[in-house]
JSON list of C-alpha atoms in Angstrom, two decimals:
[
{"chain": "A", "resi": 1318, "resn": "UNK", "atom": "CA", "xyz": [46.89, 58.77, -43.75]},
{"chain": "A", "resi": 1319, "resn": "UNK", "atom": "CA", "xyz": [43.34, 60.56, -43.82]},
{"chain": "A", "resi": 1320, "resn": "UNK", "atom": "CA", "xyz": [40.93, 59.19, -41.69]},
{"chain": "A", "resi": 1321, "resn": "UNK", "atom": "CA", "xyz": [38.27, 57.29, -43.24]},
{"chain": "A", "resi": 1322, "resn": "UNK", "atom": "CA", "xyz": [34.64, 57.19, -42.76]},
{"chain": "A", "resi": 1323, "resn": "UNK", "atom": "CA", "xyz": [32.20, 54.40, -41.51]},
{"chain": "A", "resi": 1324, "resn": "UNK", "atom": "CA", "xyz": [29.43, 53.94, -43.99]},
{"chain": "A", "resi": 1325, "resn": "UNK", "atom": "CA", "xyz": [26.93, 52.27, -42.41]},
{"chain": "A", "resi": 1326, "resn": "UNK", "atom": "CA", "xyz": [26.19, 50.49, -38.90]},
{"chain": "A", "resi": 1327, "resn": "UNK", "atom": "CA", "xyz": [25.82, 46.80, -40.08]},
{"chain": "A", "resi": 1328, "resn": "UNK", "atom": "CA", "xyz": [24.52, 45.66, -36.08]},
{"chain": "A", "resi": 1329, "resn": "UNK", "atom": "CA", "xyz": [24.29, 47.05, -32.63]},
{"chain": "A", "resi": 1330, "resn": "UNK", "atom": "CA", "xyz": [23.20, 45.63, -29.32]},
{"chain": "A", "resi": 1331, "resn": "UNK", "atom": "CA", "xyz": [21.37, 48.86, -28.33]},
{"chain": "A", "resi": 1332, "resn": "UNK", "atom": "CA", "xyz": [20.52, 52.30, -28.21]},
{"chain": "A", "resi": 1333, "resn": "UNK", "atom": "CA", "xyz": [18.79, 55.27, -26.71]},
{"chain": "A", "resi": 1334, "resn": "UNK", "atom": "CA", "xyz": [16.22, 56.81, -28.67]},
{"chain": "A", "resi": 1335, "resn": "UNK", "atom": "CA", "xyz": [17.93, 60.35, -27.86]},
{"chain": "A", "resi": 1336, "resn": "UNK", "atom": "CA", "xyz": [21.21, 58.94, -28.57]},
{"chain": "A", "resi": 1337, "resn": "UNK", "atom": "CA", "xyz": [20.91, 56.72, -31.40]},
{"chain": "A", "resi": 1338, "resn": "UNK", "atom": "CA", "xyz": [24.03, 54.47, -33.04]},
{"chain": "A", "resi": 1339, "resn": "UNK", "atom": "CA", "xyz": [23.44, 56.30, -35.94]},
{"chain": "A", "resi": 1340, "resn": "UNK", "atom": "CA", "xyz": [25.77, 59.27, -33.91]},
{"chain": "A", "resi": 1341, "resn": "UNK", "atom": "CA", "xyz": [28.78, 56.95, -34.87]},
{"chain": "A", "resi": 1342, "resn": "UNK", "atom": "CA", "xyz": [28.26, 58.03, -38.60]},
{"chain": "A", "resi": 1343, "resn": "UNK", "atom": "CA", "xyz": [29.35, 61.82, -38.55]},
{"chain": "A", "resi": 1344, "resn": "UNK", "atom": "CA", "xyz": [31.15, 62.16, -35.31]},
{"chain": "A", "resi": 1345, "resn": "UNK", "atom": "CA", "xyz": [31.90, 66.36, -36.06]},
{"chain": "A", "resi": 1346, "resn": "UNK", "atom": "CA", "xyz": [27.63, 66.64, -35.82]},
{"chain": "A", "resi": 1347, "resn": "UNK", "atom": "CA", "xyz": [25.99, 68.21, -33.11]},
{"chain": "A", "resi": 1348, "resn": "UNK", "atom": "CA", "xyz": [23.76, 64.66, -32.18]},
{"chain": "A", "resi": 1349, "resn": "UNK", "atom": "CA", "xyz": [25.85, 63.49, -29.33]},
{"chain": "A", "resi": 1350, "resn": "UNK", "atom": "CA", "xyz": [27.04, 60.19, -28.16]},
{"chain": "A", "resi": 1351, "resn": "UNK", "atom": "CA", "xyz": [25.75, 56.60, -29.17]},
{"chain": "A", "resi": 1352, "resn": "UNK", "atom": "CA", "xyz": [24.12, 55.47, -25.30]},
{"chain": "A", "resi": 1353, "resn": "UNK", "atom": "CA", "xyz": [22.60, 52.24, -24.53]},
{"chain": "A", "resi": 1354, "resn": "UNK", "atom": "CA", "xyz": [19.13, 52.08, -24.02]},
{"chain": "A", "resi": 1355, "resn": "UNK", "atom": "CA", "xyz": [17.93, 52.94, -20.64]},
{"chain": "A", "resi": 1356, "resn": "UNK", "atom": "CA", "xyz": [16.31, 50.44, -19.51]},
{"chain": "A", "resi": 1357, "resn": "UNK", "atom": "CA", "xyz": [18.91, 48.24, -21.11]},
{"chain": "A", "resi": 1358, "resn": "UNK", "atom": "CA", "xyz": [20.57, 47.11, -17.40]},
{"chain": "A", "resi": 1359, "resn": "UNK", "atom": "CA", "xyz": [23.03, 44.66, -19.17]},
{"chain": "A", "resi": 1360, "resn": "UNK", "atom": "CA", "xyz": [25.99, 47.18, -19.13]},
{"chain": "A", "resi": 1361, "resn": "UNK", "atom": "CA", "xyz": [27.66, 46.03, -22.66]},
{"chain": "A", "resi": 1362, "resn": "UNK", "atom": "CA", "xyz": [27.09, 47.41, -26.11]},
{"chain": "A", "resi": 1363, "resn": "UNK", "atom": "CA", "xyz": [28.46, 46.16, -28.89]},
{"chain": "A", "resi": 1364, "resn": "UNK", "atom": "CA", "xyz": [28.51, 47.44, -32.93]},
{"chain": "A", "resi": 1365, "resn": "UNK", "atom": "CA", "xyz": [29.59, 46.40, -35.85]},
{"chain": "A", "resi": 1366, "resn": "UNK", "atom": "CA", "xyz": [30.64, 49.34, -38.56]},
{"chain": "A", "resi": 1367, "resn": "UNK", "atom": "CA", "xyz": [31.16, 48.82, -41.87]},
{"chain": "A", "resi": 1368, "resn": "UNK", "atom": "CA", "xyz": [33.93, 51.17, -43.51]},
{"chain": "A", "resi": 1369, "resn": "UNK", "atom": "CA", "xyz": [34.23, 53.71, -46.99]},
{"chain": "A", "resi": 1370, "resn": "UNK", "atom": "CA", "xyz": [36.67, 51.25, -48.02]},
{"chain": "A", "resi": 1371, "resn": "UNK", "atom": "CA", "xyz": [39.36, 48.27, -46.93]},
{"chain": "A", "resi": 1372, "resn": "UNK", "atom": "CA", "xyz": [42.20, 50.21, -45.63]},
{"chain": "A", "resi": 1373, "resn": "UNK", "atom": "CA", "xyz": [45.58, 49.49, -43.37]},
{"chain": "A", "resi": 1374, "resn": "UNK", "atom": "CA", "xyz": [44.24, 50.91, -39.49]},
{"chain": "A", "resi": 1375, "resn": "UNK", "atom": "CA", "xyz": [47.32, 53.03, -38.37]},
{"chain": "A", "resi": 1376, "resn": "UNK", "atom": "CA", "xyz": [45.53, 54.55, -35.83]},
{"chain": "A", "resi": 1377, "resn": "UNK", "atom": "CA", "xyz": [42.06, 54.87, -33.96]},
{"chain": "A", "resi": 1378, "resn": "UNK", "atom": "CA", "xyz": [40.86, 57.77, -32.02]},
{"chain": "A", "resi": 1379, "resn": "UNK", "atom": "CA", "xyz": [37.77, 56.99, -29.73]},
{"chain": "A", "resi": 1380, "resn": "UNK", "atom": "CA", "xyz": [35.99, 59.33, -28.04]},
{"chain": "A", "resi": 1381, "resn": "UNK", "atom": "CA", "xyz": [34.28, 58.21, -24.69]},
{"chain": "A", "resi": 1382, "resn": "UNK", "atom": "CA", "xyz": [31.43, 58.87, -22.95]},
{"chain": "A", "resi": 1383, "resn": "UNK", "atom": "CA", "xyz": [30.47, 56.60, -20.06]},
{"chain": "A", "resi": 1384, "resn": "UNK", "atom": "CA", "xyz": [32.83, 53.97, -20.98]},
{"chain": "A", "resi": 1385, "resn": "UNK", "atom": "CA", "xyz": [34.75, 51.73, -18.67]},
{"chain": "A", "resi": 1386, "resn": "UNK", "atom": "CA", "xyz": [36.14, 49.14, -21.17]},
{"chain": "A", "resi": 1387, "resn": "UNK", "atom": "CA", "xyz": [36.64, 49.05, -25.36]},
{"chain": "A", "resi": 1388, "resn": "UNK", "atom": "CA", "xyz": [37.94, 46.16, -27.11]},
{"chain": "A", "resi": 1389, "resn": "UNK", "atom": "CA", "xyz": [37.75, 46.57, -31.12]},
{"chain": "A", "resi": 1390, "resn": "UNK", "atom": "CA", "xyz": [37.75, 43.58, -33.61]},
{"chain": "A", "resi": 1391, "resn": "UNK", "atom": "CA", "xyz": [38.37, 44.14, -37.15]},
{"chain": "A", "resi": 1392, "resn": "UNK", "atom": "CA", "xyz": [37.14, 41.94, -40.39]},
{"chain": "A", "resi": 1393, "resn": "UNK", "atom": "CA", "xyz": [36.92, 41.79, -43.84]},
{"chain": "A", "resi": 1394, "resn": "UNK", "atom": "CA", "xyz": [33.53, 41.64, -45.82]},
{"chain": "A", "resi": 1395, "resn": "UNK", "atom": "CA", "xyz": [35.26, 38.92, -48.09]},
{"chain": "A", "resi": 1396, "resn": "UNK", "atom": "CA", "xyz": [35.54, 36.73, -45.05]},
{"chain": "A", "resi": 1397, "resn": "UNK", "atom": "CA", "xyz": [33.06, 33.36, -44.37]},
{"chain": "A", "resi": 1398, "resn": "UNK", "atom": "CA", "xyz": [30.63, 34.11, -41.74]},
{"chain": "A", "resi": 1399, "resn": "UNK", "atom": "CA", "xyz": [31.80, 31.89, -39.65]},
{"chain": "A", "resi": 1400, "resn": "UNK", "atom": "CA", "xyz": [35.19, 33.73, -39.52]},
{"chain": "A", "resi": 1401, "resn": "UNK", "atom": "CA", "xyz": [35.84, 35.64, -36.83]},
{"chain": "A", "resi": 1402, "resn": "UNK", "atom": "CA", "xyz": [36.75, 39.01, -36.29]},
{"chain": "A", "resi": 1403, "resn": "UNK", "atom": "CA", "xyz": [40.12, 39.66, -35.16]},
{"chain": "A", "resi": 1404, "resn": "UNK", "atom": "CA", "xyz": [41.71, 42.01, -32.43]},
{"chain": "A", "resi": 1405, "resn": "UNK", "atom": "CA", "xyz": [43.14, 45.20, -33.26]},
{"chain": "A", "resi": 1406, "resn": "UNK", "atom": "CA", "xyz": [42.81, 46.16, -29.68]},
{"chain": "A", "resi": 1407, "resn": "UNK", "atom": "CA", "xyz": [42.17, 44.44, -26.80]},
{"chain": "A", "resi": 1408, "resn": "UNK", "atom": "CA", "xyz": [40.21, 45.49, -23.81]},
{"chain": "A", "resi": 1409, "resn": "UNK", "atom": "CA", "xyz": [41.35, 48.74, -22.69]},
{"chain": "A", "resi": 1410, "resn": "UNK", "atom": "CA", "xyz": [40.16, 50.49, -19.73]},
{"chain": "A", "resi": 1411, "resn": "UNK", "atom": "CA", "xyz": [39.45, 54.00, -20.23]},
{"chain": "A", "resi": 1412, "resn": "UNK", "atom": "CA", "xyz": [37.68, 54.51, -16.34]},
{"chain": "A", "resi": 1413, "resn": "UNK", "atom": "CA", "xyz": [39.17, 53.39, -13.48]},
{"chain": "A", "resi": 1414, "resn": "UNK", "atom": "CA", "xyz": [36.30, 52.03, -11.24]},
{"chain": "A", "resi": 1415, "resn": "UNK", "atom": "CA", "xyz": [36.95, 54.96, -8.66]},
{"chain": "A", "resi": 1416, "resn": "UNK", "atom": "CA", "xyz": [36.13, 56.90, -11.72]},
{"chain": "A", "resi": 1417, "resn": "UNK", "atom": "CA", "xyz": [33.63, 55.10, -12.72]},
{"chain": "A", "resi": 1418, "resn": "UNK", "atom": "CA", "xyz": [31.57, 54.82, -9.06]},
{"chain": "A", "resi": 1419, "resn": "UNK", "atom": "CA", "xyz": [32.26, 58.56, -8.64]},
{"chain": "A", "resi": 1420, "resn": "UNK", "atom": "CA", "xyz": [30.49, 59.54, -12.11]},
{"chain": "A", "resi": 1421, "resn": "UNK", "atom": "CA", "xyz": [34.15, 61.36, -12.97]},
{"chain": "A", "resi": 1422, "resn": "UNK", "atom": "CA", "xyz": [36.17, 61.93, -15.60]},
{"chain": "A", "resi": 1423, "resn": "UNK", "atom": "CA", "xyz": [33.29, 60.17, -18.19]},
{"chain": "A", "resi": 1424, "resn": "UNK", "atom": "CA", "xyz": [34.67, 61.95, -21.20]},
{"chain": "A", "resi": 1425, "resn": "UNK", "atom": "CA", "xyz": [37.39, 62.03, -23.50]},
{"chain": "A", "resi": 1426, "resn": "UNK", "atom": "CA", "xyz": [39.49, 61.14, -26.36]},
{"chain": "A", "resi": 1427, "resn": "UNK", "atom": "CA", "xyz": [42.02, 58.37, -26.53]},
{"chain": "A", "resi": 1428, "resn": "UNK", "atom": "CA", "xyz": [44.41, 57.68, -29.09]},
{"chain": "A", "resi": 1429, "resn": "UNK", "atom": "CA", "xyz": [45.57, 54.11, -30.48]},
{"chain": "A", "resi": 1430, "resn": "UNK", "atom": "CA", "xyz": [48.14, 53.90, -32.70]},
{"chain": "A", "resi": 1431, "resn": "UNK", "atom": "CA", "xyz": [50.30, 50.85, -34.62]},
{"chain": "A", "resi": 1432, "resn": "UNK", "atom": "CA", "xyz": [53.12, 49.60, -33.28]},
{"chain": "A", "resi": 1433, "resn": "UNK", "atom": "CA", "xyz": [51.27, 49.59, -29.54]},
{"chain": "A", "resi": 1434, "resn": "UNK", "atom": "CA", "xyz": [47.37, 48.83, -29.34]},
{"chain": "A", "resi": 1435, "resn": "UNK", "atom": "CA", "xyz": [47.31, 48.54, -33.24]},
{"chain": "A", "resi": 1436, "resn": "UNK", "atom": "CA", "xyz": [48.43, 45.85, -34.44]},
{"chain": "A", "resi": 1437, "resn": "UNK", "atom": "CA", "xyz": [45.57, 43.01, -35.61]},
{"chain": "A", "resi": 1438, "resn": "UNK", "atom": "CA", "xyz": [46.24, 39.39, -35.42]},
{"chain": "A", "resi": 1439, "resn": "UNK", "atom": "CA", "xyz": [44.90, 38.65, -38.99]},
{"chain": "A", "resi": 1440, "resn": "UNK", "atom": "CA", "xyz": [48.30, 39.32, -40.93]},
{"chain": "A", "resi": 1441, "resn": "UNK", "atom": "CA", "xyz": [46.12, 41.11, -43.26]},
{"chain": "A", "resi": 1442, "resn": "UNK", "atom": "CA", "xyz": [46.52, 44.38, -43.13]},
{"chain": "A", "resi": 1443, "resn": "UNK", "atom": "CA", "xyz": [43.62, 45.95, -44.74]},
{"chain": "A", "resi": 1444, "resn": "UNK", "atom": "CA", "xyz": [39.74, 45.76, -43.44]},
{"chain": "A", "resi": 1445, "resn": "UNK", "atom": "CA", "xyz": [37.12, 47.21, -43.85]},
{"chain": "A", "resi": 1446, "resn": "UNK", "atom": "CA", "xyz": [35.10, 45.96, -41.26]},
{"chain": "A", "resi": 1447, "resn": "UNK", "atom": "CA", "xyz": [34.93, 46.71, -37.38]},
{"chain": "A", "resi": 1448, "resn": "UNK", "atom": "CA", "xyz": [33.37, 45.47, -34.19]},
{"chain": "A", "resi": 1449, "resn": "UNK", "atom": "CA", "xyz": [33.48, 47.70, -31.17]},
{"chain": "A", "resi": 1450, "resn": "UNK", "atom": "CA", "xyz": [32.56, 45.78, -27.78]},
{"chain": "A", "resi": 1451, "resn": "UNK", "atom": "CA", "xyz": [32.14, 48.29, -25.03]},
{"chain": "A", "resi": 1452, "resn": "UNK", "atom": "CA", "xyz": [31.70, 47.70, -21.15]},
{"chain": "A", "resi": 1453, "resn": "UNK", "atom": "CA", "xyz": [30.14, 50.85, -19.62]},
{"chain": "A", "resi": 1454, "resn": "UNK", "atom": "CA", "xyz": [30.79, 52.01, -16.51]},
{"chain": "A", "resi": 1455, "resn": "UNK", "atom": "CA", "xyz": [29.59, 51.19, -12.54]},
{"chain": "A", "resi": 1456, "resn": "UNK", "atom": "CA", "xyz": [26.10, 48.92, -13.64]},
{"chain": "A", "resi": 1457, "resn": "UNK", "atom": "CA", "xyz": [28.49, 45.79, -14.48]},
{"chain": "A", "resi": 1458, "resn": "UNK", "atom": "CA", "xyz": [30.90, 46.50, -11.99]}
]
């Protein structure tokens, strides 16, 4: 299955100016990461991305830059507002605090696929929607 785009951010928590959320959108462009604020100290970002289209999730790749935890929700537009998201994959480390402390190994790519991480709890499987929560490394640790 082709991978399919995110239209739009619908929220986010927070952003650097040099490093805005709007990065997310065309991940093969020379802009960089999405980064929380600076002199956001909270340690957690969180976004919600809105999709080309309502399609099965086989697989996520995620590419990482500072981050110590991930958890992704997924929804449908359809839904009421006051129905949650549900959990295609739960929180996932992708530092280890040694890691983390020591300032290493703050990049990469992981890879979830169906039938391990990807599986959402919704028995539907098409959305369209997605929520990414995101712990960053060492300042809530």
């Amino acid at each position: 299955m082709a991978p399919v785009k995110i239209s739009h951010v619908v929220s986010f928590s927070s952003q650097d100016p040099r490093y805005p959320v709007e990065n997310l959108l065309n991940p093969d462009s020379q802009g960089g990461p999405w980064l929380s604020c600076p002199k956001d100290k909270s340690g957690q970002l969180k976004v919600e991305l809105q999709l080309e289209r309502a399609v099965p999730i086989g697989y996520i790749d995620v590419g990482n830059c500072g981050c110590a935890f991930l958890q992704i929700d997924v929804g449908r537009s359809s839904w009421s507002l006051d129905r949650p998201f549900v959990t295609l994959l739960p929180a996932t480390m992708l530092m280890s605090l040694a890691d983390s402390k020591q300032g290493k190994n703050r990049s990469g790519v992981r890879m979830f696929k169906d039938g391990k991480e990807g599986k959402s709890e919704n028995g539907e499987r098409e959305n369209e929607k997605e929520s990414c929560s995101i712990i960053e490394g060492c300042k809530s640790w």
